[in-house]
Amino acid sequence: MTDYRYLIVGGGMVADAAARGIREIDESGTIGILSEETDRPYARPALSKKLWTDPDFSWDEKVDLHTEETGAEFLLGTVVTAIDRDAKTVRTSDGTTHGYERLLIATGGHPRGLPDLQPSDRVLSYRSADDYRRLRALADAGAHVVVVGGGYIGTEIASGVVQNGARVTFVDPDEVVGGNMFPPGLAAAFQQRFVDHGVELRTGRRVTTGTDTGSGVTLTLDDGSVIEADAVVAGLGIEPATELASAAGLRVDDGIVVSSTLVTDDPSVFAAGDVAEYPDRILGTRRVEHVDNAQQQGRQAGRNLADADETYDHTPMYYSDVFDMGYEAVGQVSSHLRTVEDWQDPTVTGVVYYLDDDDTVRGVLLWNVWDKTDEARKVLADANSLTADMLPGRITA
């Protein structure tokens, strides 16, 4: 059995940030990182963003996070099967046991799949560097790629792949691409960019069945139509990977329930990142699947593993880049909410505020407006004292 002062289950950006957070407090305590992936921690957003659009964006300099600088020991390609809280050990699929004094669960999530299709060389859930490498090879060969799902991953991948010479068909359950997030005028402009770049849109449609033939993929949509392609990318979101925590008797709701210091029911076990449900100081209980949260919450978890006992008081932002459009946002961005639009240049540069039924601001979208997320957080923090007519002009480009 190998023992570590700090053991991290999961090898993503949370693991990197946590290892660095530990080192801010404890310069020498041993750190172990158990990861199912074959790569050390890397900047995951690059898989759907810069690696497709910037030829000078190199893996070693820009994507690999160089977590080895912390002195952490990596056990890659390692599947953890159980946590024994009484013994303070974890067991892996090969029967190996690792002991810990402090444990961080950073297991992320499992991608939602497509009907009848299991992940393969041609059916990609697009969660890992291996998925990127396979899709890059297909795109570079001019393949026909079907992207399913109109969220962050789906829109970014469809944009990136078509700009690299592949043919792209985009299947989106929304009637308009971006319609679940953006007000109608903005969603229409967003969708038009895909049309302008030659993406074939199948909006208002879902995949009902699929077949991987080995040399291609056949998809049947809910209107009975059939699409033949070289590969399919499923951008359907994730389910938090809470199985280990639940089996270990830790409290699980939408994710692993943690306190403001990111500790679970067990004072020796913490959770952070996509898998953690935590109390946001502005927006209340939530679980966030974005990079800013992974980095900031991971760092705080690492510090608290090393006994800092500090609250996580950061309200994370998220961002996306699609073709020549980009945005940052804080809070809830959903077309189910009422919006107040404040455009400097309609659908090009401006701010959209999202209000609930009580006319309280719950989210702020910054469309081609940069370095204003702190101002957006302030709007959310002051939401109870703001009325809708006070919002225009509050944040400017």
Short mmCIF file of C-alpha atoms in Angstrom, two decimals:
data_model
loop_
_atom_site.label_atom_id
_atom_site.label_comp_id
_atom_site.label_asym_id
_atom_site.label_seq_id
_atom_site.Cartn_x
_atom_site.Cartn_y
_atom_site.Cartn_z
CA MET A 1 0.00 0.00 0.00
CA THR A 2 1.19 3.51 -0.87
CA ASP A 3 0.30 6.27 1.59
CA TYR A 4 -0.03 9.97 0.81
CA ARG A 5 -0.57 12.95 3.03
CA TYR A 6 -2.93 14.26 0.32
CA LEU A 7 -4.70 12.01 -2.17
CA ILE A 8 -6.70 13.39 -5.11
CA VAL A 9 -9.12 11.19 -7.04
CA GLY A 10 -9.46 12.72 -10.50
CA GLY A 11 -6.80 14.16 -12.79
CA GLY A 12 -8.32 17.27 -14.31
CA MET A 13 -7.85 20.99 -13.73
CA VAL A 14 -9.17 20.69 -10.19
CA ALA A 15 -6.35 18.28 -9.36
CA ASP A 16 -3.74 20.70 -10.71
CA ALA A 17 -5.21 23.67 -8.84
CA ALA A 18 -5.54 21.64 -5.64
CA ALA A 19 -1.93 20.47 -5.77
CA ARG A 20 -0.81 24.07 -6.20
CA GLY A 21 -3.12 25.17 -3.37
CA ILE A 22 -1.61 22.55 -1.09
CA ARG A 23 1.87 23.80 -1.88
CA GLU A 24 0.91 27.34 -0.87
CA ILE A 25 0.56 25.99 2.68
CA ASP A 26 2.54 22.73 2.83
CA GLU A 27 5.77 22.62 0.85
CA SER A 28 6.62 18.97 1.42
CA GLY A 29 3.55 16.84 2.19
CA THR A 30 3.19 13.96 -0.29
CA ILE A 31 0.53 14.34 -2.99
CA GLY A 32 -0.93 11.50 -5.04
CA ILE A 33 -3.17 12.02 -8.08
CA LEU A 34 -5.20 9.05 -9.31
CA SER A 35 -6.55 9.69 -12.81
CA GLU A 36 -8.42 7.57 -15.33
CA GLU A 37 -6.90 9.63 -18.15
CA THR A 38 -3.64 8.88 -19.91
CA ASP A 39 -2.50 12.53 -19.80
CA ARG A 40 -1.40 14.63 -16.87
CA PRO A 41 -3.75 17.50 -15.98
CA TYR A 42 -4.29 19.88 -18.89
CA ALA A 43 -6.35 22.95 -19.78
CA ARG A 44 -9.55 21.23 -20.85
CA PRO A 45 -11.21 24.29 -22.51
CA ALA A 46 -8.48 24.20 -25.16
CA LEU A 47 -9.97 20.96 -26.50
CA SER A 48 -12.93 22.84 -27.95
CA LYS A 49 -11.40 26.31 -28.31
CA LYS A 50 -7.81 27.39 -29.04
CA LEU A 51 -6.50 24.06 -30.33
CA TRP A 52 -8.88 24.46 -33.27
CA THR A 53 -8.39 28.15 -33.98
CA ASP A 54 -4.80 29.06 -33.11
CA PRO A 55 -2.04 27.14 -34.94
CA ASP A 56 0.56 28.47 -32.50
CA PHE A 57 -1.29 27.11 -29.46
CA SER A 58 1.05 24.26 -28.52
CA TRP A 59 0.21 21.41 -26.17
CA ASP A 60 3.39 21.58 -24.09
CA GLU A 61 3.45 25.35 -23.64
CA LYS A 62 -0.25 26.17 -23.46
CA VAL A 63 -2.29 23.06 -22.63
CA ASP A 64 -0.24 20.82 -20.32
CA LEU A 65 -0.52 22.39 -16.86
CA HIS A 66 2.83 20.96 -15.72
CA THR A 67 1.42 19.78 -12.41
CA GLU A 68 4.66 17.86 -11.89
CA GLU A 69 6.06 21.18 -10.65
CA THR A 70 4.21 20.54 -7.39
CA GLY A 71 6.03 17.26 -6.80
CA ALA A 72 2.75 15.31 -7.06
CA GLU A 73 2.97 11.63 -7.99
CA PHE A 74 0.69 10.60 -10.86
CA LEU A 75 -1.02 7.26 -11.26
CA LEU A 76 -2.51 7.61 -14.74
CA GLY A 77 -4.95 5.19 -16.31
CA THR A 78 -6.10 4.32 -12.80
CA VAL A 79 -9.74 3.61 -11.93
CA VAL A 80 -10.73 4.05 -8.28
CA THR A 81 -13.43 1.56 -7.29
CA ALA A 82 -14.02 2.25 -3.58
CA ILE A 83 -13.29 4.60 -0.68
CA ASP A 84 -12.94 3.15 2.81
CA ARG A 85 -13.41 6.13 5.11
CA ASP A 86 -12.76 4.15 8.29
CA ALA A 87 -9.42 2.85 7.03
CA LYS A 88 -8.69 6.07 5.14
CA THR A 89 -7.88 4.17 1.98
CA VAL A 90 -9.02 3.98 -1.63
CA ARG A 91 -8.95 0.86 -3.77
CA THR A 92 -8.31 0.73 -7.52
CA SER A 93 -9.52 -1.70 -10.17
CA ASP A 94 -6.20 -3.59 -10.14
CA GLY A 95 -6.63 -4.33 -6.41
CA THR A 96 -4.09 -1.74 -5.24
CA THR A 97 -4.80 0.20 -2.06
CA HIS A 98 -3.67 3.77 -1.31
CA GLY A 99 -3.87 5.43 2.07
CA TYR A 100 -4.53 9.09 2.77
CA GLU A 101 -4.70 11.63 5.58
CA ARG A 102 -6.79 14.02 3.49
CA LEU A 103 -8.78 13.01 0.41
CA LEU A 104 -10.12 15.23 -2.40
CA ILE A 105 -12.81 13.83 -4.69
CA ALA A 106 -12.53 15.60 -8.05
CA THR A 107 -14.12 12.99 -10.28
CA GLY A 108 -15.92 15.41 -12.59
CA GLY A 109 -18.77 13.88 -14.57
CA HIS A 110 -19.82 11.17 -16.99
CA PRO A 111 -20.84 12.42 -20.44
CA ARG A 112 -24.41 11.72 -21.50
CA GLY A 113 -24.47 9.33 -24.42
CA LEU A 114 -26.50 8.83 -27.59
CA PRO A 115 -29.14 6.11 -28.03
CA ASP A 116 -27.68 2.71 -29.01
CA LEU A 117 -24.16 4.11 -29.37
CA GLN A 118 -21.20 3.37 -27.13
CA PRO A 119 -18.03 5.52 -27.23
CA SER A 120 -15.63 4.39 -29.96
CA ASP A 121 -13.14 5.79 -32.46
CA ARG A 122 -16.11 7.26 -34.34
CA VAL A 123 -18.50 8.02 -31.48
CA LEU A 124 -16.89 10.64 -29.26
CA SER A 125 -18.25 11.93 -25.97
CA TYR A 126 -15.55 14.59 -26.17
CA ARG A 127 -14.30 14.79 -22.61
CA SER A 128 -10.62 13.94 -22.99
CA ALA A 129 -7.43 14.73 -24.86
CA ASP A 130 -7.72 11.34 -26.55
CA ASP A 131 -11.11 12.43 -27.95
CA TYR A 132 -9.51 15.61 -29.29
CA ARG A 133 -6.70 13.71 -31.00
CA ARG A 134 -9.14 11.36 -32.69
CA LEU A 135 -11.46 14.15 -33.85
CA ARG A 136 -8.50 16.21 -35.06
CA ALA A 137 -7.35 13.30 -37.24
CA LEU A 138 -10.83 12.94 -38.71
CA ALA A 139 -11.27 16.68 -39.28
CA ASP A 140 -7.86 17.02 -40.91
CA ALA A 141 -8.87 14.25 -43.32
CA GLY A 142 -11.99 16.22 -44.33
CA ALA A 143 -14.46 13.89 -42.67
CA HIS A 144 -18.20 14.45 -42.31
CA VAL A 145 -18.76 15.03 -38.59
CA VAL A 146 -22.15 15.20 -36.91
CA VAL A 147 -22.24 17.26 -33.72
CA VAL A 148 -25.21 16.58 -31.44
CA GLY A 149 -26.24 19.06 -28.75
CA GLY A 150 -26.51 22.83 -28.76
CA GLY A 151 -24.69 23.69 -25.53
CA TYR A 152 -21.17 25.01 -24.95
CA ILE A 153 -19.30 21.94 -26.19
CA GLY A 154 -21.56 21.37 -29.19
CA THR A 155 -21.43 24.93 -30.50
CA GLU A 156 -17.68 25.26 -29.96
CA ILE A 157 -16.89 21.91 -31.60
CA ALA A 158 -19.13 22.57 -34.60
CA SER A 159 -17.41 25.93 -35.02
CA GLY A 160 -13.90 24.57 -34.60
CA VAL A 161 -14.28 21.53 -36.84
CA VAL A 162 -15.91 23.36 -39.76
CA GLN A 163 -13.14 25.98 -39.65
CA ASN A 164 -10.62 23.18 -40.10
CA GLY A 165 -12.02 21.91 -43.38
CA ALA A 166 -14.41 19.17 -42.32
CA ARG A 167 -18.06 18.97 -43.27
CA VAL A 168 -20.30 19.50 -40.25
CA THR A 169 -23.94 18.66 -39.59
CA PHE A 170 -25.22 20.13 -36.34
CA VAL A 171 -28.20 18.48 -34.61
CA ASP A 172 -29.73 20.75 -31.98
CA PRO A 173 -32.98 20.08 -30.07
CA ASP A 174 -33.64 23.82 -29.89
CA GLU A 175 -35.53 25.42 -32.76
CA VAL A 176 -32.79 28.07 -32.97
CA VAL A 177 -29.12 27.49 -32.05
CA GLY A 178 -28.56 29.23 -28.72
CA GLY A 179 -32.30 29.60 -28.19
CA ASN A 180 -32.16 28.04 -24.73
CA MET A 181 -29.75 30.74 -23.56
CA PHE A 182 -30.08 33.90 -25.59
CA PRO A 183 -32.95 36.31 -26.34
CA PRO A 184 -34.49 35.76 -29.82
CA GLY A 185 -32.58 38.43 -31.75
CA LEU A 186 -29.22 37.34 -30.38
CA ALA A 187 -29.99 33.65 -30.91
CA ALA A 188 -30.90 34.34 -34.54
CA ALA A 189 -27.60 36.20 -35.10
CA PHE A 190 -25.71 33.41 -33.32
CA GLN A 191 -27.30 30.76 -35.54
CA GLN A 192 -26.58 32.75 -38.70
CA ARG A 193 -22.83 32.49 -38.06
CA PHE A 194 -23.09 28.71 -38.39
CA VAL A 195 -25.04 29.04 -41.63
CA ASP A 196 -22.50 31.53 -42.99
CA HIS A 197 -19.67 29.07 -42.32
CA GLY A 198 -21.38 26.20 -44.12
CA VAL A 199 -22.64 24.18 -41.16
CA GLU A 200 -25.72 22.13 -42.06
CA LEU A 201 -28.27 22.73 -39.31
CA ARG A 202 -30.86 20.21 -38.14
CA THR A 203 -32.59 22.28 -35.46
CA GLY A 204 -35.56 21.15 -33.40
CA ARG A 205 -34.41 17.56 -33.83
CA ARG A 206 -33.14 14.77 -31.56
CA VAL A 207 -31.30 11.52 -32.25
CA THR A 208 -33.52 8.49 -31.63
CA THR A 209 -31.20 5.65 -32.71
CA GLY A 210 -27.65 5.21 -33.95
CA THR A 211 -25.43 2.55 -35.46
CA ASP A 212 -21.63 2.42 -35.50
CA THR A 213 -20.65 0.36 -38.55
CA GLY A 214 -16.93 0.55 -37.85
CA SER A 215 -16.34 2.57 -41.00
CA GLY A 216 -18.97 5.20 -40.23
CA VAL A 217 -21.98 6.15 -38.12
CA THR A 218 -25.67 6.17 -39.04
CA LEU A 219 -28.05 8.36 -37.04
CA THR A 220 -31.84 8.38 -37.20
CA LEU A 221 -33.56 11.55 -36.02
CA ASP A 222 -36.99 11.94 -34.45
CA ASP A 223 -38.49 13.05 -37.77
CA GLY A 224 -37.39 9.78 -39.38
CA SER A 225 -34.55 11.29 -41.39
CA VAL A 226 -31.20 9.51 -41.55
CA ILE A 227 -27.70 11.00 -41.46
CA GLU A 228 -24.64 9.07 -42.63
CA ALA A 229 -21.33 10.40 -41.29
CA ASP A 230 -17.74 9.48 -40.61
CA ALA A 231 -18.03 10.38 -36.91
CA VAL A 232 -20.38 11.82 -34.33
CA VAL A 233 -19.58 14.06 -31.36
CA ALA A 234 -22.06 14.00 -28.48
CA GLY A 235 -22.13 17.34 -26.69
CA LEU A 236 -24.99 16.50 -24.35
CA GLY A 237 -23.56 17.55 -21.02
CA ILE A 238 -22.55 15.41 -18.08
CA GLU A 239 -23.90 13.66 -15.01
CA PRO A 240 -21.75 14.29 -11.93
CA ALA A 241 -19.64 11.26 -11.02
CA THR A 242 -20.92 10.80 -7.47
CA GLU A 243 -20.90 7.00 -7.28
CA LEU A 244 -17.75 6.69 -5.18
CA ALA A 245 -18.95 9.28 -2.69
CA SER A 246 -22.42 7.78 -2.43
CA ALA A 247 -21.07 4.25 -1.91
CA ALA A 248 -18.79 5.63 0.82
CA GLY A 249 -21.81 7.01 2.65
CA LEU A 250 -21.21 10.68 1.87
CA ARG A 251 -24.19 12.95 1.29
CA VAL A 252 -25.09 13.41 -2.37
CA ASP A 253 -27.79 15.57 -3.94
CA ASP A 254 -27.21 17.18 -7.35
CA GLY A 255 -23.53 16.58 -6.58
CA ILE A 256 -21.43 15.70 -3.55
CA VAL A 257 -22.68 18.06 -0.86
CA VAL A 258 -19.92 20.17 0.68
CA SER A 259 -19.75 23.06 3.13
CA SER A 260 -18.45 26.56 2.45
CA THR A 261 -14.97 25.17 3.15
CA LEU A 262 -15.56 22.36 0.59
CA VAL A 263 -15.55 19.58 3.19
CA THR A 264 -18.03 16.70 3.03
CA ASP A 265 -19.73 14.96 5.97
CA ASP A 266 -16.30 13.46 6.70
CA PRO A 267 -13.76 16.05 7.94
CA SER A 268 -10.99 14.22 6.10
CA VAL A 269 -12.77 14.18 2.73
CA PHE A 270 -13.28 17.18 0.44
CA ALA A 271 -14.88 17.57 -2.99
CA ALA A 272 -14.46 20.22 -5.70
CA GLY A 273 -15.19 20.98 -9.33
CA ASP A 274 -17.99 19.62 -11.53
CA VAL A 275 -18.92 17.03 -8.91
CA ALA A 276 -19.36 19.35 -5.90
CA GLU A 277 -22.59 21.01 -4.77
CA TYR A 278 -21.61 23.99 -2.65
CA PRO A 279 -23.11 27.18 -1.13
CA ASP A 280 -22.32 30.15 -3.37
CA ARG A 281 -22.26 33.33 -1.30
CA ILE A 282 -24.29 35.25 -3.92
CA LEU A 283 -26.37 32.69 -5.79
CA GLY A 284 -27.02 30.02 -3.15
CA THR A 285 -26.60 26.27 -3.45
CA ARG A 286 -25.30 25.25 -6.86
CA ARG A 287 -23.00 22.98 -8.84
CA VAL A 288 -20.85 24.56 -11.56
CA GLU A 289 -19.25 22.82 -14.56
CA HIS A 290 -16.91 25.56 -15.78
CA VAL A 291 -13.18 26.13 -15.78
CA ASP A 292 -13.14 29.20 -13.52
CA ASN A 293 -14.81 27.17 -10.80
CA ALA A 294 -12.44 24.24 -11.34
CA GLN A 295 -9.41 26.47 -10.93
CA GLN A 296 -10.60 28.62 -8.05
CA GLN A 297 -12.45 25.93 -6.14
CA GLY A 298 -9.65 23.45 -6.72
CA ARG A 299 -7.09 25.88 -5.29
CA GLN A 300 -9.27 26.55 -2.25
CA ALA A 301 -9.84 22.84 -1.70
CA GLY A 302 -6.08 22.29 -1.82
CA ARG A 303 -5.46 25.01 0.75
CA ASN A 304 -8.14 23.55 2.99
CA LEU A 305 -6.75 20.04 2.64
CA ALA A 306 -3.63 21.59 4.16
CA ASP A 307 -5.71 22.97 7.07
CA ALA A 308 -6.26 26.55 5.86
CA ASP A 309 -9.96 26.28 6.84
CA GLU A 310 -11.01 29.13 4.53
CA THR A 311 -14.42 29.62 2.92
CA TYR A 312 -14.80 29.43 -0.83
CA ASP A 313 -16.39 32.78 -1.59
CA HIS A 314 -15.76 33.06 -5.35
CA THR A 315 -18.76 33.23 -7.69
CA PRO A 316 -17.39 31.73 -10.91
CA MET A 317 -17.76 33.05 -14.43
CA TYR A 318 -17.91 31.09 -17.66
CA TYR A 319 -17.11 31.94 -21.25
CA SER A 320 -17.30 30.72 -24.80
CA ASP A 321 -15.76 31.58 -28.17
CA VAL A 322 -17.58 30.64 -31.37
CA PHE A 323 -16.38 31.94 -34.76
CA ASP A 324 -15.89 35.70 -34.30
CA MET A 325 -18.21 35.86 -31.29
CA GLY A 326 -17.31 35.59 -27.64
CA TYR A 327 -18.99 36.07 -24.32
CA GLU A 328 -18.49 35.85 -20.59
CA ALA A 329 -21.28 35.32 -18.08
CA VAL A 330 -21.98 35.06 -14.38
CA GLY A 331 -25.00 33.38 -12.85
CA GLN A 332 -27.99 31.90 -14.64
CA VAL A 333 -28.27 32.52 -18.38
CA SER A 334 -31.49 30.98 -19.65
CA SER A 335 -34.18 32.04 -22.10
CA HIS A 336 -36.74 30.88 -19.52
CA LEU A 337 -35.93 34.07 -17.60
CA ARG A 338 -37.02 37.59 -18.53
CA THR A 339 -34.26 39.66 -20.11
CA VAL A 340 -33.23 43.28 -20.16
CA GLU A 341 -30.98 43.92 -23.17
CA ASP A 342 -28.48 46.79 -23.19
CA TRP A 343 -26.74 46.89 -26.57
CA GLN A 344 -24.00 49.25 -27.66
CA ASP A 345 -24.23 47.60 -31.09
CA PRO A 346 -27.21 45.20 -31.40
CA THR A 347 -26.17 41.52 -31.25
CA VAL A 348 -22.51 42.61 -31.56
CA THR A 349 -21.53 44.30 -28.29
CA GLY A 350 -23.68 44.59 -25.21
CA VAL A 351 -24.98 43.23 -21.93
CA VAL A 352 -28.03 41.05 -21.26
CA TYR A 353 -29.49 40.83 -17.75
CA TYR A 354 -31.60 37.81 -16.79
CA LEU A 355 -34.37 38.34 -14.22
CA ASP A 356 -36.58 35.85 -12.37
CA ASP A 357 -40.32 36.13 -11.74
CA ASP A 358 -39.66 38.59 -8.91
CA ASP A 359 -37.62 40.82 -11.26
CA THR A 360 -34.43 39.92 -9.38
CA VAL A 361 -31.29 39.67 -11.52
CA ARG A 362 -30.07 36.06 -11.59
CA GLY A 363 -27.55 36.23 -14.42
CA VAL A 364 -25.49 38.62 -16.55
CA LEU A 365 -24.30 37.92 -20.10
CA LEU A 366 -21.41 40.02 -21.41
CA TRP A 367 -21.47 39.73 -25.21
CA ASN A 368 -18.12 40.79 -26.64
CA VAL A 369 -17.69 42.82 -23.46
CA TRP A 370 -14.50 41.88 -21.63
CA ASP A 371 -13.01 42.22 -18.15
CA LYS A 372 -16.34 43.13 -16.58
CA THR A 373 -17.14 39.96 -14.63
CA ASP A 374 -16.47 41.65 -11.29
CA GLU A 375 -19.04 44.28 -12.21
CA ALA A 376 -21.47 41.50 -13.14
CA ARG A 377 -20.90 39.86 -9.76
CA LYS A 378 -21.66 43.17 -8.07
CA VAL A 379 -24.96 43.42 -9.95
CA LEU A 380 -25.89 39.95 -8.72
CA ALA A 381 -24.83 40.77 -5.17
CA ASP A 382 -26.92 43.96 -5.24
CA ALA A 383 -29.82 42.37 -7.13
CA ASN A 384 -32.38 42.82 -4.36
CA SER A 385 -31.91 46.60 -4.45
CA LEU A 386 -31.97 46.95 -8.25
CA THR A 387 -35.02 47.44 -10.45
CA ALA A 388 -35.13 46.62 -14.15
CA ASP A 389 -34.96 50.28 -15.18
CA MET A 390 -31.72 50.66 -13.24
CA LEU A 391 -29.87 48.07 -15.33
CA PRO A 392 -29.20 49.77 -18.71
CA GLY A 393 -25.87 51.56 -18.62
CA ARG A 394 -24.80 49.82 -15.43
CA ILE A 395 -22.08 47.81 -17.22
CA THR A 396 -20.49 49.31 -20.32
CA ALA A 397 -18.03 47.95 -22.85
#
